[in-house]
Amino acid sequence: MPRTTIRIWTVLSALLITGIVLTQIYWMRNEYELQERQFLHRVTRALHKVASHVAQPTNDVTVDAQVITLSPDQYLVNLNVPFNSQKLDFHLGNELELHQVRARFDYGLYDTRVRQIVYQNLPEQTLETLSANGFVKPIQSPYYFVVHFPSQFHYLTQQMDFQILLSVIVLLLTAFFIYFFYGLFKQKSRTEEQREFMSNMTHELQTPIASIKLAADILLSPKITEQPERMRKYVRMVQEETMRLQQQVETVLTVARSEDSNGIKLHPICIDMHELLFHLADRHGDYLHLQLNAQHSIIQADRMHLVNVIGNLVDNAVKYTPKNPIIQLMTYNESDQLVVVVQDNGIGIAPEHQSHIFDAYYRAPGANAHSVKGFGLGLSYVQKIIKAHHWKLTLNSAVGQGTSFCIRIPQHTAHTQKELRVRSEE
């Protein structure tokens, strides 16, 4: 499927999902507001009935009850005549039940002696406090009571059980489709990365194979025996290209093994890091500088994998330093650790790509030029080997200012260091 079509489908799917979610939110909000209005209407009618039942008018005074909504869960009933507070509990429960309001409620009476609203089951709450919060306007008549529904929100949402169930189903379906599309695009991206990997691997393997074939054809020539220096040159070429080919194959196999349940199997031995770095430097030019300041350089590691790790970091440094490369290999000791630093003055890595460069097959944009071809597995391999040894790898990079990889390797005590040095010399 063309990328343009995929992008169009992605945008349309995102708009559709957004529309479904927004519609659901709008519908649920309207439904709750409707339930709230119905609750207000029923409570108001019920409280008017309660006022007419408990009022005790004198001298044929007409009962004028006023129901004031203090908040969605709190109502004040103001009467212009005294009322029978002992009947209030019965009539409140009865009328609210008749008007299909089954939410739990508390009520309070205004006490003229202390000028407070005294709740039956709640702490006292003064009229001044209510007024200060903007809930109540000054009440002229002392004959009023307040009804409070503490679980009003929970009660209203219970009335919407069916709508909430439908909303949950819709949201689950939406989440499923989001996950489905995410998996689809991730799989497509993975497929493209693997396709690119196969292309890069073919190119990378063809180079040493072509060199070996060329050297082998020359070595088969009868006249080569008359030129021993030239013969040694091509023998070294075969050895170097064979080692390079072996390292590339080992990199691929190591990444594949790391995804297996058995993981990577290491064969650690005592290694002098400085000696290893000296041998590595012989394979490079004057652009590689050594600053070996560590007093203790003996470690335990898998030699083959360690050589590949340092080699990968140095090769990457050379690849991504297109002009006048200056590669520095540094060592020093810090807190019972051997610290190995590979630093270059190359193009650097943008911050948004630094968290992805250790992913298998990942290649930062702009890294696909022919001069920097590779598997896209080098740094992934490095990270896996570092973790397998229980070491620590850190990255410091900025665009245009180069890159620095720092490997921190835990070391043994000085006494054990001496033993390791003797064993490595043996």
GROMACS .gro file of C-alpha atoms in nm:
model
  426
    1MET     CA    1   0.000   0.000   0.000
    2PRO     CA    2   0.147   0.343  -0.096
    3ARG     CA    3   0.260   0.566   0.189
    4THR     CA    4   0.025   0.847   0.078
    5THR     CA    5  -0.275   0.615   0.110
    6ILE     CA    6  -0.156   0.500   0.453
    7ARG     CA    7  -0.123   0.860   0.569
    8ILE     CA    8  -0.472   0.946   0.443
    9TRP     CA    9  -0.619   0.644   0.624
   10THR     CA   10  -0.427   0.738   0.938
   11VAL     CA   11  -0.562   1.094   0.937
   12LEU     CA   12  -0.918   0.979   0.867
   13SER     CA   13  -0.898   0.715   1.142
   14ALA     CA   14  -0.762   0.969   1.390
   15LEU     CA   15  -1.040   1.215   1.304
   16LEU     CA   16  -1.305   0.942   1.334
   17ILE     CA   17  -1.176   0.821   1.671
   18THR     CA   18  -1.153   1.179   1.799
   19GLY     CA   19  -1.508   1.244   1.682
   20ILE     CA   20  -1.638   0.931   1.855
   21VAL     CA   21  -1.468   1.022   2.184
   22LEU     CA   22  -1.587   1.386   2.173
   23THR     CA   23  -1.943   1.276   2.087
   24GLN     CA   24  -1.940   1.033   2.376
   25ILE     CA   25  -1.819   1.301   2.617
   26TYR     CA   26  -2.082   1.547   2.490
   27TRP     CA   27  -2.358   1.286   2.520
   28MET     CA   28  -2.259   1.185   2.873
   29ARG     CA   29  -2.234   1.547   2.982
   30ASN     CA   30  -2.579   1.628   2.845
   31GLU     CA   31  -2.723   1.316   3.006
   32TYR     CA   32  -2.578   1.412   3.345
   33GLU     CA   33  -2.712   1.767   3.316
   34LEU     CA   34  -3.056   1.625   3.231
   35GLN     CA   35  -3.045   1.397   3.535
   36GLU     CA   36  -2.937   1.696   3.748
   37ARG     CA   37  -3.227   1.911   3.622
   38GLN     CA   38  -3.475   1.631   3.687
   39PHE     CA   39  -3.331   1.585   4.037
   40LEU     CA   40  -3.366   1.959   4.106
   41HIS     CA   41  -3.725   1.961   3.981
   42ARG     CA   42  -3.828   1.660   4.192
   43VAL     CA   43  -3.653   1.785   4.505
   44THR     CA   44  -3.812   2.130   4.468
   45ARG     CA   45  -4.162   1.985   4.433
   46ALA     CA   46  -4.106   1.749   4.725
   47LEU     CA   47  -3.981   2.031   4.951
   48HIS     CA   48  -4.282   2.247   4.869
   49LYS     CA   49  -4.505   1.958   4.980
   50VAL     CA   50  -4.299   1.914   5.298
   51ALA     CA   51  -4.334   2.283   5.377
   52SER     CA   52  -4.712   2.264   5.343
   53HIS     CA   53  -4.724   1.962   5.578
   54VAL     CA   54  -4.507   2.100   5.858
   55ALA     CA   55  -4.615   2.467   5.851
   56GLN     CA   56  -4.819   2.592   6.149
   57PRO     CA   57  -4.986   2.913   6.028
   58THR     CA   58  -5.154   3.146   6.277
   59ASN     CA   59  -5.442   3.390   6.222
   60ASP     CA   60  -5.520   3.237   5.884
   61VAL     CA   61  -5.188   3.352   5.738
   62THR     CA   62  -5.121   3.205   5.396
   63VAL     CA   63  -4.815   2.977   5.390
   64ASP     CA   64  -4.559   3.112   5.148
   65ALA     CA   65  -4.275   2.859   5.114
   66GLN     CA   66  -3.969   2.947   4.911
   67VAL     CA   67  -3.720   2.680   4.800
   68ILE     CA   68  -3.373   2.822   4.732
   69THR     CA   69  -3.108   2.612   4.558
   70LEU     CA   70  -2.784   2.674   4.744
   71SER     CA   71  -2.592   2.424   4.532
   72PRO     CA   72  -2.685   2.114   4.326
   73ASP     CA   73  -2.678   1.909   4.649
   74GLN     CA   74  -2.802   2.165   4.904
   75TYR     CA   75  -3.144   2.336   4.931
   76LEU     CA   76  -3.292   2.591   5.170
   77VAL     CA   77  -3.668   2.603   5.245
   78ASN     CA   78  -3.782   2.942   5.377
   79LEU     CA   79  -4.124   2.977   5.540
   80ASN     CA   80  -4.295   3.291   5.666
   81VAL     CA   81  -4.460   3.100   5.953
   82PRO     CA   82  -4.339   2.865   6.228
   83PHE     CA   83  -4.325   2.493   6.146
   84ASN     CA   84  -4.331   2.168   6.337
   85SER     CA   85  -3.970   2.047   6.337
   86GLN     CA   86  -4.067   1.711   6.491
   87LYS     CA   87  -4.266   1.617   6.181
   88LEU     CA   88  -3.993   1.731   5.943
   89ASP     CA   89  -3.798   1.403   5.937
   90PHE     CA   90  -4.107   1.194   5.856
   91HIS     CA   91  -4.242   1.422   5.583
   92LEU     CA   92  -3.901   1.470   5.422
   93GLY     CA   93  -3.849   1.097   5.385
   94ASN     CA   94  -4.207   1.039   5.273
   95GLU     CA   95  -4.227   1.315   5.011
   96LEU     CA   96  -3.882   1.249   4.865
   97GLU     CA   97  -3.976   0.883   4.827
   98LEU     CA   98  -4.308   0.977   4.661
   99HIS     CA   99  -4.121   1.202   4.417
  100GLN     CA  100  -3.872   0.921   4.338
  101VAL     CA  101  -3.577   1.088   4.508
  102ARG     CA  102  -3.403   0.803   4.691
  103ALA     CA  103  -3.070   0.972   4.758
  104ARG     CA  104  -2.944   0.985   5.118
  105PHE     CA  105  -3.007   1.324   5.279
  106ASP     CA  106  -2.937   1.525   5.594
  107TYR     CA  107  -3.126   1.830   5.712
  108GLY     CA  108  -3.060   2.117   5.947
  109LEU     CA  109  -3.280   2.365   6.135
  110TYR     CA  110  -3.203   2.727   6.200
  111ASP     CA  111  -3.167   2.787   6.576
  112THR     CA  112  -3.264   3.145   6.660
  113ARG     CA  113  -3.087   3.127   6.996
  114VAL     CA  114  -2.736   3.068   6.857
  115ARG     CA  115  -2.804   3.192   6.502
  116GLN     CA  116  -2.679   2.866   6.353
  117ILE     CA  117  -2.804   2.593   6.128
  118VAL     CA  118  -2.787   2.279   6.339
  119TYR     CA  119  -2.767   1.963   6.131
  120GLN     CA  120  -2.909   1.643   6.267
  121ASN     CA  121  -2.623   1.415   6.164
  122LEU     CA  122  -2.349   1.659   6.068
  123PRO     CA  123  -2.125   1.912   6.243
  124GLU     CA  124  -2.274   2.256   6.291
  125GLN     CA  125  -2.251   2.497   6.004
  126THR     CA  126  -2.316   2.864   6.069
  127LEU     CA  127  -2.532   3.090   5.857
  128GLU     CA  128  -2.244   3.337   5.834
  129THR     CA  129  -2.021   3.067   5.681
  130LEU     CA  130  -2.283   2.985   5.418
  131SER     CA  131  -2.328   3.352   5.336
  132ALA     CA  132  -1.953   3.408   5.312
  133ASN     CA  133  -1.927   3.127   5.056
  134GLY     CA  134  -2.193   3.293   4.844
  135PHE     CA  135  -2.448   3.015   4.900
  136VAL     CA  136  -2.719   3.207   5.079
  137LYS     CA  137  -2.867   3.552   5.048
  138PRO     CA  138  -2.969   3.717   5.377
  139ILE     CA  139  -3.285   3.548   5.503
  140GLN     CA  140  -3.536   3.775   5.670
  141SER     CA  141  -3.754   3.504   5.819
  142PRO     CA  142  -3.609   3.284   6.099
  143TYR     CA  143  -3.832   2.993   5.995
  144TYR     CA  144  -3.631   2.782   5.752
  145PHE     CA  145  -3.446   2.454   5.722
  146VAL     CA  146  -3.173   2.322   5.495
  147VAL     CA  147  -3.164   1.983   5.318
  148HIS     CA  148  -2.832   1.839   5.205
  149PHE     CA  149  -2.773   1.542   4.971
  150PRO     CA  150  -2.410   1.435   5.040
  151SER     CA  151  -2.407   1.156   4.780
  152GLN     CA  152  -2.595   1.341   4.507
  153PHE     CA  153  -2.326   1.292   4.239
  154HIS     CA  154  -2.302   0.919   4.311
  155TYR     CA  155  -2.682   0.893   4.310
  156LEU     CA  156  -2.712   1.066   3.971
  157THR     CA  157  -2.442   0.854   3.812
  158GLN     CA  158  -2.623   0.543   3.936
  159GLN     CA  159  -2.923   0.656   3.734
  160MET     CA  160  -2.697   0.650   3.427
  161ASP     CA  161  -2.571   0.291   3.462
  162PHE     CA  162  -2.689   0.187   3.116
  163GLN     CA  163  -2.543   0.495   2.946
  164ILE     CA  164  -2.214   0.450   3.132
  165LEU     CA  165  -2.200   0.084   3.026
  166LEU     CA  166  -2.252   0.184   2.662
  167SER     CA  167  -1.983   0.452   2.695
  168VAL     CA  168  -1.737   0.202   2.842
  169ILE     CA  169  -1.807  -0.040   2.555
  170VAL     CA  170  -1.754   0.236   2.298
  171LEU     CA  171  -1.431   0.348   2.466
  172LEU     CA  172  -1.304  -0.011   2.484
  173LEU     CA  173  -1.377  -0.058   2.114
  174THR     CA  174  -1.201   0.272   2.042
  175ALA     CA  175  -0.901   0.164   2.250
  176PHE     CA  176  -0.895  -0.169   2.065
  177PHE     CA  177  -0.888   0.002   1.725
  178ILE     CA  178  -0.616   0.241   1.844
  179TYR     CA  179  -0.409  -0.056   1.963
  180PHE     CA  180  -0.481  -0.240   1.638
  181PHE     CA  181  -0.367   0.051   1.421
  182TYR     CA  182  -0.065   0.108   1.645
  183GLY     CA  183   0.037  -0.259   1.606
  184LEU     CA  184  -0.026  -0.242   1.232
  185PHE     CA  185   0.192   0.063   1.181
  186LYS     CA  186   0.459  -0.072   1.416
  187GLN     CA  187   0.468  -0.397   1.221
  188LYS     CA  188   0.492  -0.207   0.893
  189SER     CA  189   0.775   0.004   1.032
  190ARG     CA  190   0.947  -0.313   1.154
  191THR     CA  191   0.908  -0.469   0.809
  192GLU     CA  192   1.061  -0.163   0.642
  193GLU     CA  193   1.350  -0.166   0.890
  194GLN     CA  194   1.414  -0.535   0.823
  195ARG     CA  195   1.398  -0.477   0.448
  196GLU     CA  196   1.652  -0.198   0.483
  197PHE     CA  197   1.860  -0.422   0.708
  198MET     CA  198   1.866  -0.697   0.445
  199SER     CA  199   1.975  -0.446   0.182
  200ASN     CA  200   2.249  -0.308   0.405
  201MET     CA  201   2.361  -0.655   0.510
  202THR     CA  202   2.387  -0.767   0.148
  203HIS     CA  203   2.605  -0.467   0.068
  204GLU     CA  204   2.821  -0.509   0.378
  205LEU     CA  205   2.877  -0.881   0.319
  206GLN     CA  206   2.952  -0.837  -0.049
  207THR     CA  207   3.242  -0.602   0.025
  208PRO     CA  208   3.462  -0.849   0.224
  209ILE     CA  209   3.355  -1.137  -0.001
  210ALA     CA  210   3.462  -0.943  -0.311
  211SER     CA  211   3.794  -0.856  -0.145
  212ILE     CA  212   3.856  -1.220  -0.047
  213LYS     CA  213   3.768  -1.339  -0.398
  214LEU     CA  214   4.003  -1.085  -0.552
  215ALA     CA  215   4.288  -1.183  -0.318
  216ALA     CA  216   4.222  -1.554  -0.379
  217ASP     CA  217   4.234  -1.507  -0.759
  218ILE     CA  218   4.566  -1.325  -0.731
  219LEU     CA  219   4.710  -1.588  -0.494
  220LEU     CA  220   4.619  -1.857  -0.751
  221SER     CA  221   4.838  -1.687  -1.008
  222PRO     CA  222   5.163  -1.883  -1.068
  223LYS     CA  223   5.373  -1.565  -1.073
  224ILE     CA  224   5.267  -1.465  -0.718
  225THR     CA  225   5.518  -1.709  -0.569
  226GLU     CA  226   5.795  -1.503  -0.727
  227GLN     CA  227   5.675  -1.196  -0.532
  228PRO     CA  228   5.669  -1.302  -0.162
  229GLU     CA  229   5.605  -0.949  -0.033
  230ARG     CA  230   5.302  -0.909  -0.258
  231MET     CA  231   5.181  -1.257  -0.161
  232ARG     CA  232   5.203  -1.172   0.210
  233LYS     CA  233   5.006  -0.854   0.140
  234TYR     CA  234   4.717  -1.047  -0.013
  235VAL     CA  235   4.730  -1.313   0.258
  236ARG     CA  236   4.692  -1.036   0.517
  237MET     CA  237   4.401  -0.898   0.314
  238VAL     CA  238   4.229  -1.238   0.325
  239GLN     CA  239   4.287  -1.263   0.700
  240GLU     CA  240   4.159  -0.910   0.769
  241GLU     CA  241   3.852  -0.944   0.547
  242THR     CA  242   3.777  -1.287   0.694
  243MET     CA  243   3.793  -1.138   1.044
  244ARG     CA  244   3.571  -0.851   0.935
  245LEU     CA  245   3.323  -1.094   0.786
  246GLN     CA  246   3.330  -1.303   1.103
  247GLN     CA  247   3.263  -0.996   1.317
  248GLN     CA  248   2.965  -0.897   1.101
  249VAL     CA  249   2.816  -1.245   1.119
  250GLU     CA  250   2.878  -1.260   1.495
  251THR     CA  251   2.702  -0.925   1.539
  252VAL     CA  252   2.389  -1.055   1.364
  253LEU     CA  253   2.398  -1.385   1.555
  254THR     CA  254   2.446  -1.209   1.890
  255VAL     CA  255   2.145  -0.984   1.836
  256ALA     CA  256   1.941  -1.289   1.735
  257ARG     CA  257   2.058  -1.484   2.042
  258SER     CA  258   1.976  -1.194   2.274
  259GLU     CA  259   1.610  -1.223   2.171
  260ASP     CA  260   1.616  -1.594   2.255
  261SER     CA  261   1.508  -1.714   2.599
  262ASN     CA  262   1.864  -1.834   2.671
  263GLY     CA  263   2.018  -1.492   2.607
  264ILE     CA  264   2.386  -1.426   2.534
  265LYS     CA  265   2.642  -1.675   2.664
  266LEU     CA  266   2.968  -1.513   2.770
  267HIS     CA  267   3.310  -1.670   2.828
  268PRO     CA  268   3.489  -1.416   3.050
  269ILE     CA  269   3.867  -1.423   3.089
  270CYS     CA  270   4.124  -1.182   3.235
  271ILE     CA  271   4.200  -0.908   2.983
  272ASP     CA  272   4.438  -0.613   2.991
  273MET     CA  273   4.228  -0.335   2.839
  274HIS     CA  274   4.534  -0.128   2.747
  275GLU     CA  275   4.689  -0.416   2.553
  276LEU     CA  276   4.361  -0.469   2.369
  277LEU     CA  277   4.336  -0.100   2.279
  278PHE     CA  278   4.696  -0.095   2.151
  279HIS     CA  279   4.616  -0.386   1.916
  280LEU     CA  280   4.299  -0.210   1.802
  281ALA     CA  281   4.488   0.114   1.731
  282ASP     CA  282   4.728  -0.072   1.499
  283ARG     CA  283   4.437  -0.135   1.261
  284HIS     CA  284   4.362   0.238   1.230
  285GLY     CA  285   4.546   0.545   1.111
  286ASP     CA  286   4.689   0.852   1.279
  287TYR     CA  287   4.340   0.985   1.345
  288LEU     CA  288   4.311   0.745   1.643
  289HIS     CA  289   4.470   0.881   1.961
  290LEU     CA  290   4.521   0.688   2.285
  291GLN     CA  291   4.506   0.847   2.628
  292LEU     CA  292   4.546   0.551   2.862
  293ASN     CA  293   4.559   0.700   3.211
  294ALA     CA  294   4.408   0.409   3.408
  295GLN     CA  295   4.638   0.266   3.678
  296HIS     CA  296   4.442  -0.062   3.686
  297SER     CA  297   4.344  -0.191   3.343
  298ILE     CA  298   4.283  -0.562   3.408
  299ILE     CA  299   3.919  -0.670   3.375
  300GLN     CA  300   3.719  -0.986   3.325
  301ALA     CA  301   3.524  -0.997   2.998
  302ASP     CA  302   3.448  -1.204   2.692
  303ARG     CA  303   3.740  -1.107   2.469
  304MET     CA  304   3.569  -1.158   2.133
  305HIS     CA  305   3.264  -0.954   2.230
  306LEU     CA  306   3.476  -0.684   2.396
  307VAL     CA  307   3.686  -0.645   2.079
  308ASN     CA  308   3.366  -0.619   1.876
  309VAL     CA  309   3.217  -0.359   2.114
  310ILE     CA  310   3.520  -0.128   2.105
  311GLY     CA  311   3.559  -0.191   1.732
  312ASN     CA  312   3.195  -0.099   1.665
  313LEU     CA  313   3.224   0.224   1.863
  314VAL     CA  314   3.545   0.323   1.684
  315ASP     CA  315   3.403   0.229   1.341
  316ASN     CA  316   3.092   0.439   1.411
  317ALA     CA  317   3.312   0.730   1.518
  318VAL     CA  318   3.502   0.710   1.188
  319LYS     CA  319   3.185   0.671   0.980
  320TYR     CA  320   3.014   0.975   1.127
  321THR     CA  321   3.318   1.203   1.115
  322PRO     CA  322   3.330   1.285   0.744
  323LYS     CA  323   3.610   1.547   0.762
  324ASN     CA  324   3.939   1.543   0.952
  325PRO     CA  325   3.846   1.272   1.206
  326ILE     CA  326   4.004   1.288   1.550
  327ILE     CA  327   3.907   0.978   1.747
  328GLN     CA  328   4.020   0.951   2.108
  329LEU     CA  329   4.032   0.633   2.314
  330MET     CA  330   4.069   0.721   2.683
  331THR     CA  331   4.084   0.519   3.003
  332TYR     CA  332   4.092   0.617   3.369
  333ASN     CA  333   3.997   0.473   3.707
  334GLU     CA  334   3.712   0.608   3.912
  335SER     CA  335   3.559   0.457   4.230
  336ASP     CA  336   3.676   0.098   4.170
  337GLN     CA  337   3.575   0.123   3.806
  338LEU     CA  338   3.765   0.122   3.480
  339VAL     CA  339   3.618   0.390   3.254
  340VAL     CA  340   3.668   0.357   2.878
  341VAL     CA  341   3.572   0.654   2.659
  342VAL     CA  342   3.540   0.661   2.280
  343GLN     CA  343   3.514   1.022   2.164
  344ASP     CA  344   3.492   1.175   1.816
  345ASN     CA  345   3.452   1.515   1.655
  346GLY     CA  346   3.182   1.402   1.412
  347ILE     CA  347   2.833   1.518   1.317
  348GLY     CA  348   2.680   1.429   1.655
  349ILE     CA  349   2.336   1.291   1.736
  350ALA     CA  350   2.024   1.505   1.778
  351PRO     CA  351   1.854   1.476   2.120
  352GLU     CA  352   1.534   1.329   1.973
  353HIS     CA  353   1.729   1.036   1.825
  354GLN     CA  354   1.955   0.956   2.120
  355SER     CA  355   1.697   0.736   2.295
  356HIS     CA  356   1.649   0.524   1.979
  357ILE     CA  357   2.002   0.465   1.851
  358PHE     CA  358   2.036   0.148   2.060
  359ASP     CA  359   1.724  -0.006   1.899
  360ALA     CA  360   1.784  -0.285   1.650
  361TYR     CA  361   1.766  -0.173   1.282
  362TYR     CA  362   1.730   0.194   1.382
  363ARG     CA  363   1.923   0.443   1.173
  364ALA     CA  364   1.898   0.814   1.240
  365PRO     CA  365   1.770   1.026   0.949
  366GLY     CA  366   2.056   1.133   0.729
  367ALA     CA  367   2.259   0.823   0.821
  368ASN     CA  368   2.183   0.632   0.501
  369ALA     CA  369   2.452   0.777   0.281
  370HIS     CA  370   2.664   0.517   0.103
  371SER     CA  371   2.972   0.614   0.306
  372VAL     CA  372   2.801   0.523   0.632
  373LYS     CA  373   2.623   0.207   0.532
  374GLY     CA  374   2.580  -0.056   0.800
  375PHE     CA  375   2.345  -0.313   0.945
  376GLY     CA  376   2.180  -0.078   1.190
  377LEU     CA  377   2.272  -0.337   1.455
  378GLY     CA  378   2.606  -0.205   1.576
  379LEU     CA  379   2.490   0.002   1.873
  380SER     CA  380   2.214  -0.246   1.953
  381TYR     CA  381   2.482  -0.515   1.971
  382VAL     CA  382   2.702  -0.291   2.188
  383GLN     CA  383   2.418  -0.225   2.432
  384LYS     CA  384   2.331  -0.593   2.462
  385ILE     CA  385   2.692  -0.694   2.531
  386ILE     CA  386   2.732  -0.416   2.789
  387LYS     CA  387   2.415  -0.531   2.969
  388ALA     CA  388   2.523  -0.896   2.951
  389HIS     CA  389   2.846  -0.801   3.133
  390HIS     CA  390   2.648  -0.588   3.384
  391TRP     CA  391   2.844  -0.278   3.284
  392LYS     CA  392   2.707   0.071   3.223
  393LEU     CA  393   2.706   0.263   2.893
  394THR     CA  394   2.635   0.637   2.872
  395LEU     CA  395   2.609   0.870   2.573
  396ASN     CA  396   2.696   1.237   2.546
  397SER     CA  397   2.638   1.403   2.210
  398ALA     CA  398   2.535   1.728   2.044
  399VAL     CA  399   2.474   1.807   1.678
  400GLY     CA  400   2.793   1.934   1.517
  401GLN     CA  401   3.000   1.882   1.833
  402GLY     CA  402   3.077   1.511   1.819
  403THR     CA  403   2.981   1.211   2.026
  404SER     CA  404   3.125   1.043   2.334
  405PHE     CA  405   3.045   0.690   2.453
  406CYS     CA  406   3.150   0.605   2.809
  407ILE     CA  407   3.174   0.244   2.936
  408ARG     CA  408   3.199   0.196   3.313
  409ILE     CA  409   3.339  -0.144   3.410
  410PRO     CA  410   3.337  -0.252   3.778
  411GLN     CA  411   3.677  -0.375   3.894
  412HIS     CA  412   3.805  -0.592   4.177
  413THR     CA  413   4.007  -0.480   4.479
  414ALA     CA  414   4.378  -0.402   4.448
  415HIS     CA  415   4.471  -0.747   4.586
  416THR     CA  416   4.251  -0.923   4.333
  417GLN     CA  417   4.383  -0.691   4.060
  418LYS     CA  418   4.733  -0.818   4.125
  419GLU     CA  419   4.617  -1.179   4.095
  420LEU     CA  420   4.430  -1.102   3.773
  421ARG     CA  421   4.740  -0.934   3.626
  422VAL     CA  422   4.954  -1.241   3.705
  423ARG     CA  423   4.693  -1.472   3.552
  424SER     CA  424   4.668  -1.258   3.238
  425GLU     CA  425   5.049  -1.264   3.196
  426GLU     CA  426   5.048  -1.641   3.228
   0.00000   0.00000   0.00000
